[in-house]
Amino acid sequence: MNKFSRIGFIFAAAGSAVGLGNIWKFPYITGEYGGGAFVLVYLLCIVFIGLVVFIAESYLGQASEANVSSTFIKMSKTKNPNWKYAGFMVFAGLFILAFYSVVLGWILNYIIVSFGNLPNSAQAAGNSFNTLISEKIGLQILLHSIVALITIFIVLKGVKDGIEKINLILMPLLGVIMFGLLAYALTLDSFSKSIEFMFRADWSKIDENALLAALGQAFFTLSLGIGTIMTYSASLPQKNNFVKSSLYVAIVDTTIAIVAGLIIFSFLFAAGAKSSAGPGLVFISLPVIFEQWGTLGNIIAVAFFSALLFAGITSAVSMIEPVLMLFIERFNMTRKKAVAICGSIFYIFGIIALLSMSSSYKESLTFFGKNAFDWMDFLTSSISMPIAAIITCIFLGFFVDKEKIKNKFTQHVPVAIFNIWYVLVKYIVPLAVTILLLNKLGIIK
Ligand code: VAL
């Protein structure tokens, strides 16, 4: 198997982590839950839960050098073949990719729109976004097809020539654009208000829903519970320090989320707009603000949506790769055949997702009050990602030889760090995530 270079791995894993979750989801969820206190809870979730699971996945991948299914069998004390079923978690990635590709299609549309006339009122912006998602089915299918083809083209080339290369190009570009946008936001008077909003805690807004949202976001943003980190780590050279690499990725991911939040809230507050606009925040509120800035606004809009696209593409490839590896290694498929199958699955489900929001098909594609798009998001981010994380932690804590894990950790970090991580992974994280999950499902109050 072609291995990543060390830097290639960090770029690829950071490229996977940094995505729509950081620049689209994080700011609007933070806005909905009132800012500061939510950010703090989110940071705690990243450090004590997200990073712990990230290191767990990284360890498993690097130690086994195999696809997710085989990893579980190979690493279990008894080599029990039934552990292969844990490999099912990778399919969640395909379903996320289905609706993710649709959103990337909208972003592509906004890059094109940003070259011309942007909407000049909140109402006009709302109308054009709503028309896009409810009426323009053909356009959305076209955009979704372009994104799907780009994703397929990259993964066809494999880990080293496809994924590593694209990340080495797009991640620095993303960094430059984000830095430029931050520099511009710094010149606005509203920047200090944005800092205050993101860092002054209003605890009254924190309830169990906020806790769950923060936890879900921590999983989503670090690409956990879909086998991505395990799969990428399987291509991490043995001598590399997986704990340090995990830490770097978590730091990059968190920094980009916070910077994206600061930029977006500065823009919103500069125009006196609301911070709690929900998922439409970047598609409705921002274009109106950019419009008020004239040609500079057009340039900023193109830069902003391009950053979103770049971040999203590097995440998209990371969601399909675990399934490809599984098909290639376990079913002896060629990469081409695996890509054709996985590509078709996410492409078709993407179309179902976009149709479920259109005025013509909404009704037939809405089940128990949620449309297909929302179901895909809910079942993956809120259900299967946490369950996969619980399984991974319990597996490591109870079914893998502790000495074996300890040996690998202590090649890179002091034993004290291993001990803390081990207690977290074995008891604290699975317990905390289970309680939150059962609470969300209404099974416990
Ligand atoms: N982690 C990415 C994101 O935040 C994907 C892979 C879910 O968008």
Coordinates of N, CA and C in Angstrom, one line a residue, residues 68-161:
V68 N -11.2 -0.8 7.9 CA -11.8 -0.8 9.2 C -12.3 -2.1 9.7
S69 N -13.0 -2.9 8.8 CA -13.5 -4.2 9.2 C -12.3 -5.1 9.7
S70 N -11.3 -5.2 8.9 CA -10.2 -6.1 9.3 C -9.5 -5.6 10.5
T71 N -9.4 -4.2 10.7 CA -8.8 -3.7 11.9 C -9.4 -4.2 13.1
F72 N -10.7 -4.2 13.2 CA -11.3 -4.7 14.4 C -11.0 -6.2 14.7
I73 N -11.0 -7.0 13.6 CA -10.7 -8.4 13.8 C -9.3 -8.6 14.3
K74 N -8.4 -8.0 13.5 CA -7.0 -8.1 13.7 C -6.5 -7.7 15.1
M75 N -7.1 -6.6 15.6 CA -6.7 -6.0 16.9 C -7.4 -6.6 18.1
S76 N -8.4 -7.4 17.9 CA -9.1 -8.0 19.1 C -8.2 -9.1 19.6
K77 N -8.3 -9.3 21.0 CA -7.5 -10.3 21.6 C -7.7 -11.7 21.0
T78 N -9.0 -12.0 20.7 CA -9.3 -13.4 20.3 C -9.4 -13.5 18.8
K79 N -9.1 -12.4 18.1 CA -9.2 -12.4 16.6 C -10.6 -12.8 16.2
N80 N -11.6 -12.4 17.0 CA -13.0 -12.9 16.7 C -13.5 -12.3 15.3
P81 N -13.9 -13.2 14.4 CA -14.3 -12.6 13.1 C -15.5 -11.8 13.1
N82 N -16.3 -12.0 14.2 CA -17.6 -11.2 14.2 C -17.3 -9.7 14.3
W83 N -16.1 -9.3 14.7 CA -15.8 -7.9 14.8 C -15.9 -7.2 13.5
K84 N -15.9 -8.0 12.4 CA -16.0 -7.4 11.1 C -17.2 -6.5 10.9
Y85 N -18.3 -6.8 11.7 CA -19.5 -6.0 11.6 C -19.3 -4.5 12.1
A86 N -18.3 -4.3 12.9 CA -18.0 -3.0 13.3 C -17.6 -2.1 12.1
G87 N -17.2 -2.8 11.0 CA -16.8 -2.1 9.8 C -18.0 -1.4 9.1
F88 N -19.2 -1.7 9.6 CA -20.4 -1.0 9.0 C -20.4 0.5 9.2
M89 N -19.6 0.9 10.2 CA -19.6 2.4 10.5 C -19.2 3.2 9.2
V90 N -18.4 2.5 8.3 CA -17.9 3.3 7.2 C -19.0 3.7 6.2
F91 N -20.2 3.0 6.3 CA -21.3 3.4 5.3 C -21.9 4.7 5.7
A92 N -21.8 5.0 7.0 CA -22.3 6.3 7.4 C -21.7 7.4 6.7
G93 N -20.4 7.3 6.4 CA -19.6 8.3 5.6 C -20.3 8.5 4.2
L94 N -20.7 7.4 3.6 CA -21.3 7.5 2.3 C -22.6 8.3 2.3
F95 N -23.4 8.1 3.4 CA -24.6 8.8 3.5 C -24.4 10.3 3.9
I96 N -23.4 10.6 4.7 CA -23.1 12.0 4.9 C -22.7 12.6 3.6
L97 N -21.8 11.9 2.9 CA -21.3 12.4 1.6 C -22.5 12.7 0.6
A98 N -23.6 11.9 0.7 CA -24.7 12.2 -0.2 C -25.2 13.6 0.0
F99 N -25.6 14.0 1.2 CA -26.2 15.3 1.4 C -25.1 16.4 1.4
Y100 N -23.9 16.0 1.8 CA -22.7 16.9 1.8 C -22.5 17.4 0.3
S101 N -22.5 16.5 -0.6 CA -22.3 16.8 -2.0 C -23.3 17.8 -2.5
V102 N -24.6 17.6 -2.0 CA -25.6 18.6 -2.4 C -25.3 20.0 -1.9
V103 N -24.9 20.1 -0.7 CA -24.5 21.4 -0.1 C -23.3 22.0 -0.8
L104 N -22.4 21.1 -1.2 CA -21.2 21.6 -2.0 C -21.7 22.1 -3.3
G105 N -22.7 21.5 -3.9 CA -23.3 22.0 -5.1 C -23.9 23.4 -4.9
W106 N -24.6 23.7 -3.8 CA -25.1 25.0 -3.6 C -23.9 26.0 -3.5
I107 N -22.8 25.6 -2.8 CA -21.7 26.4 -2.7 C -21.1 26.8 -4.1
L108 N -21.0 25.8 -4.9 CA -20.5 26.0 -6.3 C -21.4 27.1 -7.0
N109 N -22.7 26.9 -6.8 CA -23.7 27.9 -7.3 C -23.4 29.3 -6.8
Y110 N -23.1 29.4 -5.5 CA -22.8 30.7 -4.9 C -21.5 31.3 -5.4
I111 N -20.5 30.4 -5.7 CA -19.3 31.0 -6.3 C -19.6 31.7 -7.6
I112 N -20.4 31.0 -8.4 CA -20.7 31.6 -9.7 C -21.5 32.9 -9.6
V113 N -22.6 32.8 -8.7 CA -23.4 34.0 -8.4 C -22.6 35.2 -7.9
S114 N -21.5 34.9 -7.1 CA -20.7 35.9 -6.5 C -20.0 36.8 -7.6
F115 N -19.8 36.2 -8.8 CA -19.2 37.0 -9.8 C -20.1 38.1 -10.4
G116 N -21.4 37.9 -10.2 CA -22.4 38.9 -10.8 C -23.1 39.7 -9.7
N117 N -24.4 39.9 -9.8 CA -25.1 40.7 -8.9 C -25.6 39.9 -7.7
L118 N -25.2 40.3 -6.5 CA -25.6 39.6 -5.3 C -26.9 40.2 -4.8
P119 N -27.7 39.5 -4.1 CA -29.0 40.0 -3.6 C -28.9 41.2 -2.7
N120 N -29.8 42.2 -2.9 CA -29.6 43.4 -2.1 C -30.5 43.6 -0.9
S121 N -31.2 42.6 -0.6 CA -32.0 42.6 0.7 C -32.1 41.2 1.2
A122 N -32.4 41.1 2.5 CA -32.5 39.8 3.2 C -33.6 39.0 2.5
Q123 N -34.7 39.7 2.1 CA -35.8 39.0 1.5 C -35.4 38.4 0.1
A124 N -34.7 39.2 -0.7 CA -34.2 38.8 -2.0 C -33.3 37.6 -1.8
A125 N -32.4 37.7 -0.8 CA -31.4 36.6 -0.6 C -32.1 35.3 -0.2
G126 N -33.1 35.5 0.7 CA -33.9 34.3 1.2 C -34.6 33.7 0.0
N127 N -35.2 34.6 -0.8 CA -36.0 34.0 -1.9 C -35.1 33.2 -2.9
S128 N -33.9 33.8 -3.2 CA -33.1 33.1 -4.2 C -32.6 31.8 -3.6
F129 N -32.3 31.8 -2.3 CA -31.8 30.5 -1.7 C -33.0 29.5 -1.7
N130 N -34.2 29.9 -1.3 CA -35.3 29.0 -1.3 C -35.7 28.5 -2.7
T131 N -35.6 29.4 -3.7 CA -35.9 29.0 -5.0 C -34.9 27.9 -5.5
L132 N -33.6 28.1 -5.1 CA -32.6 27.1 -5.5 C -33.0 25.8 -4.9
I133 N -33.3 25.7 -3.6 CA -33.5 24.4 -3.0 C -34.9 23.8 -3.3
S134 N -35.9 24.7 -3.5 CA -37.2 24.1 -3.7 C -37.6 24.0 -5.2
E135 N -37.1 24.8 -6.0 CA -37.5 24.8 -7.4 C -36.5 24.3 -8.4
K136 N -35.3 24.6 -8.2 CA -34.3 24.4 -9.3 C -33.7 23.0 -9.2
I137 N -34.5 22.0 -9.5 CA -34.0 20.6 -9.3 C -32.9 20.3 -10.3
G138 N -33.1 20.7 -11.6 CA -32.2 20.4 -12.6 C -30.8 21.0 -12.3
L139 N -30.8 22.2 -11.9 CA -29.5 22.9 -11.6 C -28.8 22.2 -10.4
Q140 N -29.6 21.8 -9.4 CA -29.0 21.2 -8.3 C -28.4 19.8 -8.6
I141 N -29.1 19.1 -9.5 CA -28.6 17.8 -10.0 C -27.3 18.0 -10.7
L142 N -27.3 19.0 -11.6 CA -26.1 19.3 -12.3 C -24.9 19.6 -11.4
L143 N -25.2 20.5 -10.4 CA -24.1 20.9 -9.4 C -23.6 19.7 -8.6
H144 N -24.6 18.9 -8.1 CA -24.3 17.7 -7.4 C -23.4 16.7 -8.2
S145 N -23.8 16.6 -9.5 CA -23.0 15.7 -10.4 C -21.6 16.2 -10.6
I146 N -21.4 17.6 -10.7 CA -20.0 18.1 -10.8 C -19.2 17.7 -9.6
V147 N -19.8 18.0 -8.4 CA -19.1 17.7 -7.2 C -18.8 16.2 -7.1
A148 N -19.7 15.4 -7.4 CA -19.5 13.9 -7.4 C -18.4 13.5 -8.3
L149 N -18.4 14.1 -9.5 CA -17.3 13.7 -10.5 C -15.9 14.1 -10.0
I150 N -15.9 15.3 -9.4 CA -14.6 15.8 -8.8 C -14.1 14.8 -7.8
T151 N -15.0 14.5 -6.9 CA -14.7 13.6 -5.8 C -14.2 12.2 -6.3
I152 N -14.9 11.7 -7.3 CA -14.6 10.4 -7.9 C -13.3 10.4 -8.6
F153 N -13.0 11.5 -9.3 CA -11.8 11.7 -10.0 C -10.6 11.6 -9.1
I154 N -10.7 12.3 -7.9 CA -9.6 12.4 -7.0 C -9.4 11.0 -6.4
V155 N -10.4 10.3 -5.9 CA -10.2 9.1 -5.2 C -9.8 7.9 -6.1
L156 N -10.1 8.1 -7.4 CA -9.7 7.0 -8.4 C -8.2 6.9 -8.4
K157 N -7.5 8.1 -8.2 CA -6.1 8.1 -8.2 C -5.4 7.5 -7.0
G158 N -6.2 7.2 -5.9 CA -5.6 6.6 -4.8 C -5.2 7.5 -3.7
V159 N -4.6 7.0 -2.6 CA -4.3 7.7 -1.4 C -3.1 8.7 -1.7
K160 N -2.1 8.2 -2.3 CA -0.9 9.0 -2.5 C -1.0 10.1 -3.6
D161 N -1.4 9.6 -4.8 CA -1.5 10.5 -5.9 C -2.8 11.3 -6.0

